[in-house]
Short mmCIF file of C-alpha atoms in Angstrom, two decimals:
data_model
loop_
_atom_site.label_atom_id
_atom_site.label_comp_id
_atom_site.label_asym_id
_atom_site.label_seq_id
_atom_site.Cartn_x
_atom_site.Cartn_y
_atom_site.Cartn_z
CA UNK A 1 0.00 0.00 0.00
CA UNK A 2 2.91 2.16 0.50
CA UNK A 3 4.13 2.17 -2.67
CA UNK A 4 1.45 2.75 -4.44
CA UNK A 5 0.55 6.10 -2.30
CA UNK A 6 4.15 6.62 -3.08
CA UNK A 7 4.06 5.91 -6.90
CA UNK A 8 0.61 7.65 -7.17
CA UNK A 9 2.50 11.34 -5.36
CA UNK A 10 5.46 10.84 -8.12
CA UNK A 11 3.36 10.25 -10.65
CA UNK A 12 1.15 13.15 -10.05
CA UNK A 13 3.69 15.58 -8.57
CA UNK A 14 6.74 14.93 -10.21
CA UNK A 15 5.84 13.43 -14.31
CA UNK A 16 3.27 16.23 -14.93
CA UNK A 17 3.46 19.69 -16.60
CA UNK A 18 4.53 21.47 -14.84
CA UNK A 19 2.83 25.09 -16.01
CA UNK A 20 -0.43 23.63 -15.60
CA UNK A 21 -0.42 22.22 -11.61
CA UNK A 22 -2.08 24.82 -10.14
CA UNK A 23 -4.72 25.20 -13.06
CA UNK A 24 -8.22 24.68 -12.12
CA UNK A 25 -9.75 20.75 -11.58
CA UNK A 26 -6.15 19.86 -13.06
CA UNK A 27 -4.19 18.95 -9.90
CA UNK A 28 -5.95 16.12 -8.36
CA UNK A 29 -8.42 13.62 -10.27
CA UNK A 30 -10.28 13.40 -7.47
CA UNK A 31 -13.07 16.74 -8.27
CA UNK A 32 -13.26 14.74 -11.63
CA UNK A 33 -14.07 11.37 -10.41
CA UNK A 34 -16.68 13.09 -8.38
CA UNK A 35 -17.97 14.51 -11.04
CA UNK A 36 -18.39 11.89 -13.52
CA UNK A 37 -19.67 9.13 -11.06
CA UNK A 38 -22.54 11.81 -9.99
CA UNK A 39 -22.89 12.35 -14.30
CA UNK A 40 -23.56 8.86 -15.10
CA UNK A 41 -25.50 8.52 -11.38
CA UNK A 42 -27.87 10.72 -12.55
CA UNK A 43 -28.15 10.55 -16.11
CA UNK A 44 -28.80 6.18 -15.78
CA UNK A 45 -30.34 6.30 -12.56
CA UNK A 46 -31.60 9.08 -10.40
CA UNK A 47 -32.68 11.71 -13.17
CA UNK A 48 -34.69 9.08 -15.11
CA UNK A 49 -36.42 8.23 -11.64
CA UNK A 50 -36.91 11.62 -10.81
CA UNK A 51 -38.39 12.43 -13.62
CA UNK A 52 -40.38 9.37 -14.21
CA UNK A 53 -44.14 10.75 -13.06
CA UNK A 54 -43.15 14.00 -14.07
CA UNK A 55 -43.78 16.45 -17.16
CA UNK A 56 -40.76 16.89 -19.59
CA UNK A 57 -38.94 20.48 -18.78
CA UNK A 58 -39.21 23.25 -21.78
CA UNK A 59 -35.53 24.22 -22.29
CA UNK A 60 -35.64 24.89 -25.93
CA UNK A 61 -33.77 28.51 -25.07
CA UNK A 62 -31.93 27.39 -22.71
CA UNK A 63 -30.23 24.40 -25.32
CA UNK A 64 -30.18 27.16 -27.86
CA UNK A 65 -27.73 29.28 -25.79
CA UNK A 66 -25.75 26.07 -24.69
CA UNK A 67 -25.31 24.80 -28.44
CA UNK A 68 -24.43 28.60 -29.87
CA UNK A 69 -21.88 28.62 -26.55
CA UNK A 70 -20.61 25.51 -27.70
CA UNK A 71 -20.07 26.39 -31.43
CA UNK A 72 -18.23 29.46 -30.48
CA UNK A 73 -15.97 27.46 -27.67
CA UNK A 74 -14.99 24.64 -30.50
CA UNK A 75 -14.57 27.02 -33.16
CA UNK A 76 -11.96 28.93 -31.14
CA UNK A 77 -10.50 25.98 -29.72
CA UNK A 78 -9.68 25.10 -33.03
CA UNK A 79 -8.37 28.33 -34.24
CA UNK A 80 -6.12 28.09 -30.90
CA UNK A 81 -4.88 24.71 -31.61
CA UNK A 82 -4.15 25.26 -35.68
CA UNK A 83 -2.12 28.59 -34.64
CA UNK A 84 -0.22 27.37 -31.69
CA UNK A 85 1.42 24.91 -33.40
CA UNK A 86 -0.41 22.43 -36.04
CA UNK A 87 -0.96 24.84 -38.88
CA UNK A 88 2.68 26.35 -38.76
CA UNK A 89 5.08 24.28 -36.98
CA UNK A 90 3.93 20.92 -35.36
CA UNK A 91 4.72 17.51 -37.12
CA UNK A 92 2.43 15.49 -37.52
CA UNK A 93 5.18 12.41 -38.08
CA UNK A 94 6.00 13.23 -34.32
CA UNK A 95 5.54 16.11 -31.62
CA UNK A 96 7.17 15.45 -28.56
CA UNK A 97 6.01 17.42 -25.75
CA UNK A 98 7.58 20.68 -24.92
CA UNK A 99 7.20 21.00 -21.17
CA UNK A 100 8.75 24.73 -20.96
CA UNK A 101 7.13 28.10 -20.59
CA UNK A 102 8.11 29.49 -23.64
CA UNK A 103 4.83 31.29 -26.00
CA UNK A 104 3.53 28.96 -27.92
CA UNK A 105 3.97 25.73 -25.43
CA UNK A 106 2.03 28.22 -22.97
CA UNK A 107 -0.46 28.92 -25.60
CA UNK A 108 -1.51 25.25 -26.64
CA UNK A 109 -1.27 24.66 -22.32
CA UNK A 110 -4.35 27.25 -22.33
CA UNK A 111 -6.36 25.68 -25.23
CA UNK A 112 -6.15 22.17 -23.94
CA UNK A 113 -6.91 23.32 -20.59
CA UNK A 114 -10.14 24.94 -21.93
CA UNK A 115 -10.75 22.21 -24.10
CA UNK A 116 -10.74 19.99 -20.99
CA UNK A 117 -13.14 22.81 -19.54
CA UNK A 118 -15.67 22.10 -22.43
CA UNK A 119 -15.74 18.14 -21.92
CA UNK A 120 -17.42 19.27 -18.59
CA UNK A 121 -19.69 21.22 -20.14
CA UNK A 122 -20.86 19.11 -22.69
CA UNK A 123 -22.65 16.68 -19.78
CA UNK A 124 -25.37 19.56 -19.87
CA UNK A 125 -26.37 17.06 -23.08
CA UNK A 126 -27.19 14.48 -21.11
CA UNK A 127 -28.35 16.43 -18.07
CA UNK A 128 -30.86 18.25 -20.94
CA UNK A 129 -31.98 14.30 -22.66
CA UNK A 130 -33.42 13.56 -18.67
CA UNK A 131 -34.91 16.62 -18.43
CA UNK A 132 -37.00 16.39 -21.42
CA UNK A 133 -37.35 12.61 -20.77
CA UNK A 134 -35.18 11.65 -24.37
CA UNK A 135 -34.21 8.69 -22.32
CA UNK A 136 -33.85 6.46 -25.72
CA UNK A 137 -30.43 8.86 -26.15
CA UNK A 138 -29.29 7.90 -23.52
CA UNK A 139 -27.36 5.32 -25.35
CA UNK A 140 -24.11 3.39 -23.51
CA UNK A 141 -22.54 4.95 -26.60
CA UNK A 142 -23.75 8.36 -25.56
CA UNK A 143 -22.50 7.76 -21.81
CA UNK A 144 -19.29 6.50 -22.32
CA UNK A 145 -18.22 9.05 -24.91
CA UNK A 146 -19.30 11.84 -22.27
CA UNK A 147 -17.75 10.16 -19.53
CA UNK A 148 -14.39 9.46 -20.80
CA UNK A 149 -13.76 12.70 -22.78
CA UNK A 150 -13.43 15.04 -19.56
CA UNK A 151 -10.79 11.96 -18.57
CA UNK A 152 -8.51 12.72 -22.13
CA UNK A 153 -9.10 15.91 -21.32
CA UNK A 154 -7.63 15.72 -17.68
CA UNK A 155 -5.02 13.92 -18.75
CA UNK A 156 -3.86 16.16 -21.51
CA UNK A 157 -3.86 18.99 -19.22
CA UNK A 158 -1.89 17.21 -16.12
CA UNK A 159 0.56 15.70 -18.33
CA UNK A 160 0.56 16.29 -21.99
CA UNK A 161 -0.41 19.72 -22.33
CA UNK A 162 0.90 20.42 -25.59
CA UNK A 163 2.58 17.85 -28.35
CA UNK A 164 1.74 15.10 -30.78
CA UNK A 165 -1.92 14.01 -28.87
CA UNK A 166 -3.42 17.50 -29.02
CA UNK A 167 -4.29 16.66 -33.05
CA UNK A 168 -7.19 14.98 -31.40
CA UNK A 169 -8.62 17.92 -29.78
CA UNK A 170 -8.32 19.82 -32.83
CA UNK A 171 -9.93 17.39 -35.02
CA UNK A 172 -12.79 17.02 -32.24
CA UNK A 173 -13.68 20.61 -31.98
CA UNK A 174 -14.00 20.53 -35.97
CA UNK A 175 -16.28 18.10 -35.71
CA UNK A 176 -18.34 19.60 -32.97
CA UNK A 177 -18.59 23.15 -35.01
CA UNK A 178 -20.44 21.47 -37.67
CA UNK A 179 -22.45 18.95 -34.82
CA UNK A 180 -23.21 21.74 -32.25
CA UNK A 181 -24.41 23.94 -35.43
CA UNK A 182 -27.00 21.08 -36.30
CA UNK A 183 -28.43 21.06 -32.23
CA UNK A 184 -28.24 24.48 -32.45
CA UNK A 185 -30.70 24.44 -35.55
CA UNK A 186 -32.36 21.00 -34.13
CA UNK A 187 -33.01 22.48 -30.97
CA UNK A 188 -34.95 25.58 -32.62
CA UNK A 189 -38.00 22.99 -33.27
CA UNK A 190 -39.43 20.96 -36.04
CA UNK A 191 -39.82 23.64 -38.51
CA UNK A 192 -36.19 23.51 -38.68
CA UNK A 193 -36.22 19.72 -40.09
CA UNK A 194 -36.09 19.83 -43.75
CA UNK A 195 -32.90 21.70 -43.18
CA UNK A 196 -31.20 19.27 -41.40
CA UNK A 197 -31.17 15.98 -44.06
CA UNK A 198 -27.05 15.66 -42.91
CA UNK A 199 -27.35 14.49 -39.83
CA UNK A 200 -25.99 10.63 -40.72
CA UNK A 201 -22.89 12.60 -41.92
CA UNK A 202 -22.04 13.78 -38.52
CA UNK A 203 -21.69 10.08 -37.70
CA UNK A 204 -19.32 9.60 -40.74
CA UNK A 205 -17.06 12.77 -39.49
CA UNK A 206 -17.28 10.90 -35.57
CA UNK A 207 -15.84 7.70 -37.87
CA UNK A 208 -13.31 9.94 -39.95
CA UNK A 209 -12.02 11.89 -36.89
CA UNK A 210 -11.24 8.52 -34.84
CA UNK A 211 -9.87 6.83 -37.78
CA UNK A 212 -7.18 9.93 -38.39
CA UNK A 213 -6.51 9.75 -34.49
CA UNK A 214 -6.07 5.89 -34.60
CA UNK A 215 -3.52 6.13 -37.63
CA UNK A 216 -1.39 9.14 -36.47
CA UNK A 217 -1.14 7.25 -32.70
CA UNK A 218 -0.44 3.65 -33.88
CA UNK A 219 2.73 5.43 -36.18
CA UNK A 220 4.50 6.31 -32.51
CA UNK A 221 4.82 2.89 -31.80
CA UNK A 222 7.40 2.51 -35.13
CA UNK A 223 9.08 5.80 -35.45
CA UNK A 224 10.90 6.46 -32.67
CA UNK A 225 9.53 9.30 -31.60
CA UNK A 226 9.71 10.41 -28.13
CA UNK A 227 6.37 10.53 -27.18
CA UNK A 228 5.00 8.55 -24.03
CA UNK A 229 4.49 5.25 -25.20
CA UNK A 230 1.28 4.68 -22.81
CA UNK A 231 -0.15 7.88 -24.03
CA UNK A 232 -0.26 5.95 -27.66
CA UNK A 233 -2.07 2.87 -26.85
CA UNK A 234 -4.79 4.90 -24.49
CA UNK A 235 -5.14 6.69 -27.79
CA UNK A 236 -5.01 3.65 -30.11
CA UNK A 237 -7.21 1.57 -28.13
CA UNK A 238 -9.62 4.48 -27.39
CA UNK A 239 -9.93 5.43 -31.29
CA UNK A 240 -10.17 1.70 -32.13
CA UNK A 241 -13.70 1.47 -29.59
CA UNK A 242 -15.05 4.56 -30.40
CA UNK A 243 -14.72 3.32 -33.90
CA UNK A 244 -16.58 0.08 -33.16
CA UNK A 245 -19.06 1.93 -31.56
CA UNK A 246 -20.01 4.36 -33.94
CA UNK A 247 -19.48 1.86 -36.64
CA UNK A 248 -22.16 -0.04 -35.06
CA UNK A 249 -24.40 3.09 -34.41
CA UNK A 250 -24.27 3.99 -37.94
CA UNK A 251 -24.80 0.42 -39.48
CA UNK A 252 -27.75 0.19 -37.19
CA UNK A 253 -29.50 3.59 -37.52
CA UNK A 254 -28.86 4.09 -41.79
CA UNK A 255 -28.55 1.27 -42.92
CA UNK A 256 -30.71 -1.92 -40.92
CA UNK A 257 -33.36 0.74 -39.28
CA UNK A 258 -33.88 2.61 -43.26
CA UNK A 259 -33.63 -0.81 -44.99
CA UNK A 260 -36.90 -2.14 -42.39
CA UNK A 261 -38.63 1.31 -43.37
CA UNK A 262 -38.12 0.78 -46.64
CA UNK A 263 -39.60 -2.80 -46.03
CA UNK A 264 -42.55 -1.49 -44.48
CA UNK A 265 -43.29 1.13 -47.06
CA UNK A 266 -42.70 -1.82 -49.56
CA UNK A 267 -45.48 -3.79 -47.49
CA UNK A 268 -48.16 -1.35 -46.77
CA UNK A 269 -47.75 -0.18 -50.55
CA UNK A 270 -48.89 -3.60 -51.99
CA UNK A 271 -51.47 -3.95 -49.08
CA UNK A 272 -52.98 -1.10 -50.18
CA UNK A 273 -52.40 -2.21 -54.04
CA UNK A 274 -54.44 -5.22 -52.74
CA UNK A 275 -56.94 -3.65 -51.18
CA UNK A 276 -57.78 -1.30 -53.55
CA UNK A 277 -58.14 -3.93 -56.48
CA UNK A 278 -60.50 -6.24 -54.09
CA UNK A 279 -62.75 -2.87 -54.45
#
């Protein structure tokens, strides 16, 4: 028992960044544990029972404001992370991790240190799906995703605050630009539906954005590049299930649930064919 109190102080006292100890929820895991064991608490168990003999909640303005807040945190996130280092001078072969002070290290520090911020923020979606008794989105998918996200993002900001990894968080807040956009306009109400035929495409992005994040981890593991070796398979094993997940997702909401529409259409077309000839 000893030694692992002791490992666990040198691990998070003396192998983290050192610029970003003292940054908020960063220090200790501990406020995040809390955290996501109440999320998933309530969002699988005590919200639905709450809510269970209760009307749904009317927060149509309020998930306006928290989509458009969303858009405008992942589109400067992304801005942040292009300019402090992967539109200019990162490589994408291999980006150690520059644990000085200097500008731009400092720079990328802040952005993944908000990003991790946002990851927090984003279990308002499934705090909002309760509320307005969505429970059916309350997939395992849906819950892990949210639940391990603010963990990446913890990590990044403890101990990899800048470097090769941080491509993820600049491919994710691409992707949730375009997917925040669509609650935004989802979230408006129905009238808003004919404009909103892509939706299955933000599923194909999710698929895109872990495959890139699979292929430029997995190269660290053959290049020599002095990146934490860990860090790689957490990040090759984590694109590799969220693949499998959304994979499944996708094959299961566009392609088996459209091709049993399709069936049914078929069906009730020839029924009423039928019916209309016995006439």
């Amino acid at each position: 028992m000893t030694g692992i109190v002791e490992w666990y102080k040198d691990l998070m006292y003396n192998r983290c960044a050192p610029m970003t100890q003292d940054w908020f929820l960063v220090s200790e895991i501990g406020p995040l544990l809390i955290i996501l064991v109440s999320y998933v608490y309530f969002s699988t168990s005590a919200g639905p029972r709450y809510m269970k003999d209760r009307k749904p909640y009317e927060l149509r303005n309020l998930m306006i404001l928290h989509n458009f807040i969303q858009v405008l945190i992942s589109g400067y996130l992304f801005y942040e992370g292009l300019m402090a280092g992967w539109l200019f001078d990162y490589d994408l072969y291999c980006q150690p991790v520059d644990y000085s002070d200097n500008p731009q290290a400092m720079r990328m520090a802040r952005a993944v240190h908000l990003y991790y911020m946002s990851k927090l923020i984003e279990l308002l979606d499934t705090v909002f799906f309760v509320l307005r008794k969505k429970n059916r989105q309350i997939s395992t998918l849906h819950v892990y995703h949210h639940t391990l996200m603010p963990v990446c993002g913890w990590i990044g900001a403890k101990f990899l605050p800048n470097g090769h990894g941080t491509l993820l968080g600049v491919i994710n807040c691409f992707i949730h630009v375009i997917m925040y956009t669509y609650y935004m306009l989802s979230s408006i109400g129905p009238q808003m539906n004919k404009y909103l035929w892509w939706k299955r495409y933000l599923t194909t992005l999710q698929l895109v954005q872990f495959s890139i994040i699979f292929f430029h981890s997995i190269q660290l593991f053959f290049n020599g590049c002095n990146y934490p070796k860990l860090i790689a398979v957490l990040l090759t094993l984590n694109s590799t299930i969220f693949i499998y997940m959304f994979g499944a997702f996708y094959l299961q909401t566009y392609i088996k649930d459209e091709k049993r529409k399709a069936d049914e259409r078929s069906t009730a077309m020839r029924n009423d064919a039928r019916n209309k000839k016995a006439e």
